Amino acid sequence: MSPRKIIIDTDPGQDDAVAILLALASPGDIEVLGITAVAGNVPLHLTEKNARIVCELAGKPDTRVFAGCSAPMLQPLVTAEHVHGKTGLDGPQLDDPTMPLESQHAVDFIIETLRNEPSGTVTLCPLGPLTNIAMAFRKAPDIVERVQEIVLMGGAYFEVGNITPAAEFNIYVDPEAASVVFSCGRPITVMPLDVTHKALTTRARIDRFRAMGTKVGDMVAAWTDFFERFDMEKYGSEGAPLHDPCVIAYLIAPQLFTGRNINVEIETTSPLTRGMTVADWWGVTNKPVNAHFIGDLDAEGFYDLLVERIGQL
Ligand code: BDR
Ligand code: CA
């Protein structure tokens, strides 16, 4: 089978960085058509730069990186330096990238790619706020039916919120965009906090990256060392959730994940619960299924995959 074509839409972020590395390390399974940066964890000028840093680290400077939207559709940007540090990739010292940023806007790249590739052959992988994807769908509604699948990190049901008591960060930053995406009618697989909080970077797992003895392995260990301090203090857990790599791991090894096909809607109006993913996990409504909502994973298998693939970079 030929590799699955994807666009990674991202706001790196250490966990986004690991997701990008996993994708770039898996050319037999995944063809990265482009990486589109969006404002999220940190402002856009840093997320696009961080995406390029990660491509260079992976030894793939030919990867095309595009800058997209610098602010959500309606509201001001909310960022997460308290988790990821001032640069978004805090931890080890990093050199500025030398590979170029593409001149085309990320939204136009998404539109053009979906129009040019055969219909139903491109999967969108959002790892940050959904602004770029929703703006592309708004600007060019004809592309929506051409999307193969959307596999995204965002939302929560059992774990509820991480940025407010009710909302997960990626959805909270741009609920209007999330609402556009969740109502688009194409197949959506969701990696909510319910599953990512089971993908914890324990000491033993971080040591496996360090034991690779490569620049990339050292960097992944240092990044995860840095950002796990926040979640360990907050949740009292033995590590931090490696959220975004769940999206890429699902494309490579879907058997590692289990979930339910359910209705998910986004709260956009309530000031108290804005950005909440209202997930009908228990099937208490007759609302139509619009999402494959993941709830569990084989965490050891997930880390085995990360170590095996990232070890090849
Ligand atoms: C999500 O928010 C970001 O901080 C992470 O990169 C991840 O995409 C988790 O809520
Ligand atoms: Ca992210």
Short mmCIF file of C-alpha atoms and ligand atoms in Angstrom, two decimals:
data_model
loop_
_atom_site.label_atom_id
_atom_site.label_comp_id
_atom_site.label_asym_id
_atom_site.label_seq_id
_atom_site.Cartn_x
_atom_site.Cartn_y
_atom_site.Cartn_z
CA MET A 1 0.00 0.00 0.00
CA SER A 2 1.32 3.45 -0.84
CA PRO A 3 1.96 5.84 2.07
CA ARG A 4 -0.98 7.84 3.32
CA LYS A 5 -0.82 11.50 2.28
CA ILE A 6 -1.22 13.95 5.13
CA ILE A 7 -1.04 17.62 5.98
CA ILE A 8 0.08 18.28 9.56
CA ASP A 9 -1.49 21.45 10.96
CA THR A 10 0.37 22.35 14.11
CA ASP A 11 1.45 24.82 16.83
CA PRO A 12 4.75 23.35 18.11
CA GLY A 13 4.92 22.76 21.18
CA GLN A 14 7.16 19.91 22.37
CA ASP A 15 4.47 17.25 21.87
CA ASP A 16 3.71 18.59 18.39
CA ALA A 17 7.44 18.31 17.69
CA VAL A 18 7.47 14.63 18.64
CA ALA A 19 4.43 14.06 16.41
CA ILE A 20 6.20 15.69 13.46
CA LEU A 21 9.30 13.57 14.10
CA LEU A 22 7.20 10.41 14.17
CA ALA A 23 5.60 11.30 10.83
CA LEU A 24 8.89 12.24 9.16
CA ALA A 25 10.45 9.03 10.49
CA SER A 26 7.73 6.91 8.86
CA PRO A 27 7.98 7.45 5.08
CA GLY A 28 6.78 3.92 4.40
CA ASP A 29 3.45 4.71 6.07
CA ILE A 30 3.09 8.46 5.74
CA GLU A 31 3.82 11.07 3.09
CA VAL A 32 3.90 14.55 4.64
CA LEU A 33 2.67 16.82 1.84
CA GLY A 34 3.26 19.90 3.98
CA ILE A 35 3.25 21.26 7.48
CA THR A 36 0.96 24.20 8.18
CA ALA A 37 1.62 26.30 11.26
CA VAL A 38 -1.09 27.98 13.28
CA ALA A 39 -1.05 30.24 16.32
CA GLY A 40 -1.71 28.28 19.51
CA ASN A 41 0.76 27.24 22.16
CA VAL A 42 2.79 30.32 21.18
CA PRO A 43 2.25 33.02 18.51
CA LEU A 44 2.53 32.18 14.81
CA HIS A 45 6.04 33.56 14.23
CA LEU A 46 7.28 31.01 16.75
CA THR A 47 5.15 28.04 15.67
CA GLU A 48 6.26 28.30 12.03
CA LYS A 49 9.87 28.66 13.15
CA ASN A 50 9.56 25.72 15.52
CA ALA A 51 8.09 23.56 12.74
CA ARG A 52 11.16 24.30 10.64
CA ILE A 53 13.50 23.56 13.55
CA VAL A 54 11.89 20.15 13.91
CA CYS A 55 12.15 19.36 10.17
CA GLU A 56 15.85 20.22 10.24
CA LEU A 57 16.38 18.15 13.35
CA ALA A 58 14.77 15.22 11.53
CA GLY A 59 17.18 15.74 8.64
CA LYS A 60 14.25 16.61 6.34
CA PRO A 61 14.82 20.27 5.40
CA ASP A 62 12.95 19.73 2.11
CA THR A 63 9.67 19.42 3.99
CA ARG A 64 7.41 22.30 3.02
CA VAL A 65 6.36 24.52 5.95
CA PHE A 66 3.66 27.18 5.61
CA ALA A 67 2.51 29.90 8.02
CA GLY A 68 -1.22 30.22 8.52
CA CYS A 69 -3.57 32.16 10.75
CA SER A 70 -2.11 34.31 13.51
CA ALA A 71 -5.34 34.56 15.49
CA PRO A 72 -8.56 32.57 16.01
CA MET A 73 -11.64 33.28 13.89
CA LEU A 74 -13.41 35.51 16.43
CA GLN A 75 -11.60 35.88 19.70
CA PRO A 76 -8.11 37.00 20.72
CA LEU A 77 -5.39 34.35 20.84
CA VAL A 78 -4.84 32.43 24.08
CA THR A 79 -1.37 30.85 24.38
CA ALA A 80 0.22 28.22 26.62
CA GLU A 81 3.72 29.41 27.52
CA HIS A 82 2.99 28.17 31.06
CA VAL A 83 3.22 24.63 29.65
CA HIS A 84 5.64 24.87 26.73
CA GLY A 85 7.88 27.80 27.76
CA LYS A 86 8.43 31.16 26.10
CA THR A 87 9.60 29.74 22.75
CA GLY A 88 7.10 26.85 22.67
CA LEU A 89 10.06 24.48 22.44
CA ASP A 90 11.77 25.40 25.71
CA GLY A 91 14.22 22.92 27.13
CA PRO A 92 17.47 22.57 25.22
CA GLN A 93 19.11 25.46 23.39
CA LEU A 94 18.11 25.41 19.72
CA ASP A 95 19.66 27.05 16.68
CA ASP A 96 17.47 29.10 14.36
CA PRO A 97 16.45 27.10 11.26
CA THR A 98 18.03 27.84 7.89
CA MET A 99 15.44 26.10 5.70
CA PRO A 100 12.96 28.57 4.18
CA LEU A 101 9.37 29.20 5.07
CA GLU A 102 7.12 28.80 2.01
CA SER A 103 5.64 32.10 0.80
CA GLN A 104 2.13 30.71 0.25
CA HIS A 105 -0.38 31.12 3.09
CA ALA A 106 -1.15 27.84 4.86
CA VAL A 107 -4.88 28.15 4.18
CA ASP A 108 -4.23 28.46 0.43
CA PHE A 109 -1.82 25.51 0.52
CA ILE A 110 -4.50 23.37 2.17
CA ILE A 111 -7.06 24.44 -0.45
CA GLU A 112 -4.71 23.93 -3.40
CA THR A 113 -3.52 20.55 -2.18
CA LEU A 114 -7.02 19.20 -1.65
CA ARG A 115 -8.02 20.41 -5.12
CA ASN A 116 -4.95 19.01 -6.84
CA GLU A 117 -4.68 15.59 -5.21
CA PRO A 118 -7.24 12.93 -6.15
CA SER A 119 -10.40 13.31 -4.08
CA GLY A 120 -10.39 11.24 -0.89
CA THR A 121 -6.63 10.76 -0.71
CA VAL A 122 -5.52 13.52 1.71
CA THR A 123 -5.87 13.24 5.49
CA LEU A 124 -5.73 16.38 7.64
CA CYS A 125 -3.91 16.04 10.97
CA PRO A 126 -4.60 19.06 13.18
CA LEU A 127 -2.48 19.19 16.35
CA GLY A 128 -3.44 22.70 17.44
CA PRO A 129 -6.39 25.11 17.29
CA LEU A 130 -8.52 24.41 14.21
CA THR A 131 -8.33 27.92 12.71
CA ASN A 132 -6.42 27.07 9.50
CA ILE A 133 -8.65 24.10 8.68
CA ALA A 134 -11.90 25.97 9.34
CA MET A 135 -10.73 28.99 7.34
CA ALA A 136 -9.86 26.72 4.40
CA PHE A 137 -13.31 25.09 4.59
CA ARG A 138 -14.96 28.54 4.72
CA LYS A 139 -12.92 29.95 1.86
CA ALA A 140 -13.27 26.92 -0.41
CA PRO A 141 -16.29 24.79 0.57
CA ASP A 142 -15.63 22.54 -2.47
CA ILE A 143 -12.59 21.01 -0.72
CA VAL A 144 -14.53 19.59 2.22
CA GLU A 145 -15.87 16.56 0.35
CA ARG A 146 -12.37 15.85 -1.00
CA VAL A 147 -10.91 15.26 2.49
CA GLN A 148 -10.21 11.59 3.20
CA GLU A 149 -10.34 11.93 6.98
CA ILE A 150 -9.51 14.37 9.75
CA VAL A 151 -7.51 12.88 12.63
CA LEU A 152 -7.07 15.52 15.32
CA MET A 153 -5.89 16.07 18.86
CA GLY A 154 -8.44 18.01 20.86
CA GLY A 155 -11.26 17.91 23.35
CA ALA A 156 -12.07 15.71 26.30
CA TYR A 157 -15.04 14.01 27.89
CA PHE A 158 -14.04 12.11 31.03
CA GLU A 159 -11.00 14.34 31.66
CA VAL A 160 -13.03 17.49 30.96
CA GLY A 161 -10.73 20.55 30.70
CA ASN A 162 -7.07 21.45 30.93
CA ILE A 163 -7.24 25.18 30.13
CA THR A 164 -10.61 25.82 31.79
CA PRO A 165 -12.52 23.41 34.01
CA ALA A 166 -14.62 22.51 30.95
CA ALA A 167 -12.41 22.89 27.87
CA GLU A 168 -9.29 21.37 26.35
CA PHE A 169 -6.74 23.89 25.00
CA ASN A 170 -6.90 23.29 21.21
CA ILE A 171 -10.68 23.53 21.12
CA TYR A 172 -10.86 26.38 23.64
CA VAL A 173 -8.53 28.63 21.65
CA ASP A 174 -10.87 28.63 18.65
CA PRO A 175 -14.27 27.08 19.40
CA GLU A 176 -15.86 28.58 16.28
CA ALA A 177 -13.26 26.87 14.11
CA ALA A 178 -13.75 23.60 15.99
CA SER A 179 -17.48 23.86 15.40
CA VAL A 180 -16.94 24.27 11.65
CA VAL A 181 -14.69 21.20 11.58
CA PHE A 182 -16.89 18.96 13.74
CA SER A 183 -19.92 19.74 11.57
CA CYS A 184 -18.12 19.34 8.22
CA GLY A 185 -19.55 15.91 7.45
CA ARG A 186 -16.25 14.14 6.76
CA PRO A 187 -14.93 11.26 8.92
CA ILE A 188 -13.24 12.63 12.05
CA THR A 189 -11.11 10.70 14.52
CA VAL A 190 -10.54 12.55 17.79
CA MET A 191 -7.68 12.07 20.26
CA PRO A 192 -9.08 13.75 23.38
CA LEU A 193 -7.38 14.15 26.76
CA ASP A 194 -9.17 10.93 27.76
CA VAL A 195 -6.65 8.97 25.71
CA THR A 196 -3.64 11.31 25.71
CA HIS A 197 -3.58 11.34 29.52
CA LYS A 198 -2.87 7.61 29.29
CA ALA A 199 0.19 8.20 27.06
CA LEU A 200 2.44 9.36 29.89
CA THR A 201 6.16 10.06 29.63
CA THR A 202 7.38 8.04 32.59
CA ARG A 203 11.05 8.18 33.60
CA ALA A 204 11.66 4.76 32.02
CA ARG A 205 10.08 5.87 28.75
CA ILE A 206 12.13 9.08 28.55
CA ASP A 207 15.25 7.04 29.24
CA ARG A 208 14.49 4.95 26.15
CA PHE A 209 14.79 8.09 24.00
CA ARG A 210 18.02 9.08 25.71
CA ALA A 211 19.41 5.57 25.25
CA MET A 212 19.16 5.97 21.46
CA GLY A 213 22.42 7.91 21.65
CA THR A 214 21.33 10.17 18.78
CA LYS A 215 20.82 13.94 18.57
CA VAL A 216 17.11 13.41 17.96
CA GLY A 217 16.76 10.97 20.87
CA ASP A 218 18.54 13.42 23.22
CA MET A 219 16.32 16.25 22.04
CA VAL A 220 13.08 14.29 22.54
CA ALA A 221 14.25 13.32 26.05
CA ALA A 222 15.12 16.94 26.87
CA TRP A 223 11.82 18.28 25.51
CA THR A 224 9.75 15.76 27.41
CA ASP A 225 11.83 16.40 30.55
CA PHE A 226 10.96 20.09 30.22
CA PHE A 227 7.25 19.97 29.64
CA GLU A 228 6.42 17.12 31.97
CA ARG A 229 7.16 19.21 35.07
CA PHE A 230 3.94 21.18 34.52
CA ASP A 231 1.60 18.20 34.23
CA MET A 232 3.30 16.25 37.01
CA GLU A 233 2.70 19.15 39.39
CA LYS A 234 -0.82 19.70 38.15
CA TYR A 235 -2.08 16.12 38.02
CA GLY A 236 0.34 14.39 40.37
CA SER A 237 0.97 11.94 37.53
CA GLU A 238 4.22 10.08 36.88
CA GLY A 239 4.85 11.92 33.63
CA ALA A 240 3.30 14.24 31.07
CA PRO A 241 0.83 13.28 28.37
CA LEU A 242 2.39 13.06 24.93
CA HIS A 243 -0.80 14.37 23.31
CA ASP A 244 -0.13 15.08 19.65
CA PRO A 245 1.92 12.00 18.66
CA CYS A 246 -1.27 9.97 19.30
CA VAL A 247 -2.62 11.40 16.03
CA ILE A 248 0.31 10.17 13.95
CA ALA A 249 0.57 6.86 15.82
CA TYR A 250 -3.10 6.23 15.01
CA LEU A 251 -2.38 6.56 11.28
CA ILE A 252 0.46 4.06 11.51
CA ALA A 253 -0.97 1.61 14.05
CA PRO A 254 -4.72 2.15 14.60
CA GLN A 255 -4.89 -1.17 16.46
CA LEU A 256 -3.20 0.54 19.42
CA PHE A 257 -6.33 2.65 20.00
CA THR A 258 -9.96 2.00 20.95
CA GLY A 259 -12.92 4.37 20.92
CA ARG A 260 -16.56 4.85 20.06
CA ASN A 261 -18.43 6.33 17.12
CA ILE A 262 -20.47 9.10 18.70
CA ASN A 263 -21.91 12.59 18.31
CA VAL A 264 -19.63 15.43 19.41
CA GLU A 265 -20.63 19.08 19.42
CA ILE A 266 -18.71 22.17 20.44
CA GLU A 267 -20.01 24.68 22.98
CA THR A 268 -19.49 28.16 21.56
CA THR A 269 -21.88 30.39 23.50
CA SER A 270 -21.74 29.68 27.23
CA PRO A 271 -19.13 31.85 28.97
CA LEU A 272 -18.71 29.11 31.57
CA THR A 273 -18.13 26.13 29.28
CA ARG A 274 -17.00 27.72 25.99
CA GLY A 275 -14.83 25.30 24.00
CA MET A 276 -16.22 22.19 25.69
CA THR A 277 -16.52 19.08 23.52
CA VAL A 278 -19.99 17.81 24.38
CA ALA A 279 -19.45 14.13 23.61
CA ASP A 280 -22.40 11.73 23.64
CA TRP A 281 -20.20 8.84 24.86
CA TRP A 282 -23.15 7.06 26.46
CA GLY A 283 -25.45 7.48 23.50
CA VAL A 284 -28.13 9.38 25.41
CA THR A 285 -29.24 11.38 22.36
CA ASN A 286 -30.26 10.37 18.87
CA LYS A 287 -27.91 12.90 17.35
CA PRO A 288 -26.01 11.62 14.32
CA VAL A 289 -22.54 10.13 14.72
CA ASN A 290 -19.89 12.60 13.53
CA ALA A 291 -16.74 11.41 15.28
CA HIS A 292 -14.68 8.37 16.18
CA PHE A 293 -13.83 9.44 19.75
CA ILE A 294 -10.83 7.58 21.14
CA GLY A 295 -10.83 6.60 24.81
CA ASP A 296 -7.94 4.22 25.37
CA LEU A 297 -4.59 3.10 23.99
CA ASP A 298 -1.92 0.47 24.43
CA ALA A 299 0.61 2.85 26.00
CA GLU A 300 3.52 0.41 25.86
CA GLY A 301 2.85 -0.29 22.19
CA PHE A 302 2.62 3.45 21.55
CA TYR A 303 6.04 4.10 23.14
CA ASP A 304 7.52 1.07 21.36
CA LEU A 305 6.40 2.61 18.07
CA LEU A 306 7.83 6.03 18.96
CA VAL A 307 11.18 4.56 19.97
CA GLU A 308 11.39 2.30 16.94
CA ARG A 309 10.59 5.06 14.44
CA ILE A 310 12.30 8.06 16.03
CA GLY A 311 15.35 5.87 16.57
CA GLN A 312 15.73 5.75 12.79
CA LEU A 313 16.21 9.51 12.43
C1 BDR B 1 -2.92 20.26 23.35
O1 BDR B 1 -2.61 21.60 23.68
C2 BDR B 1 -1.26 21.87 23.41
O2 BDR B 1 -0.69 22.52 24.50
C3 BDR B 1 -0.60 20.57 23.08
O3 BDR B 1 0.38 20.76 22.08
C4 BDR B 1 -1.73 19.70 22.60
O4 BDR B 1 -1.94 19.87 21.20
C5 BDR B 1 -3.27 19.52 24.62
O5 BDR B 1 -4.37 20.10 25.25
CA CA B 2 -0.35 21.04 19.77
#
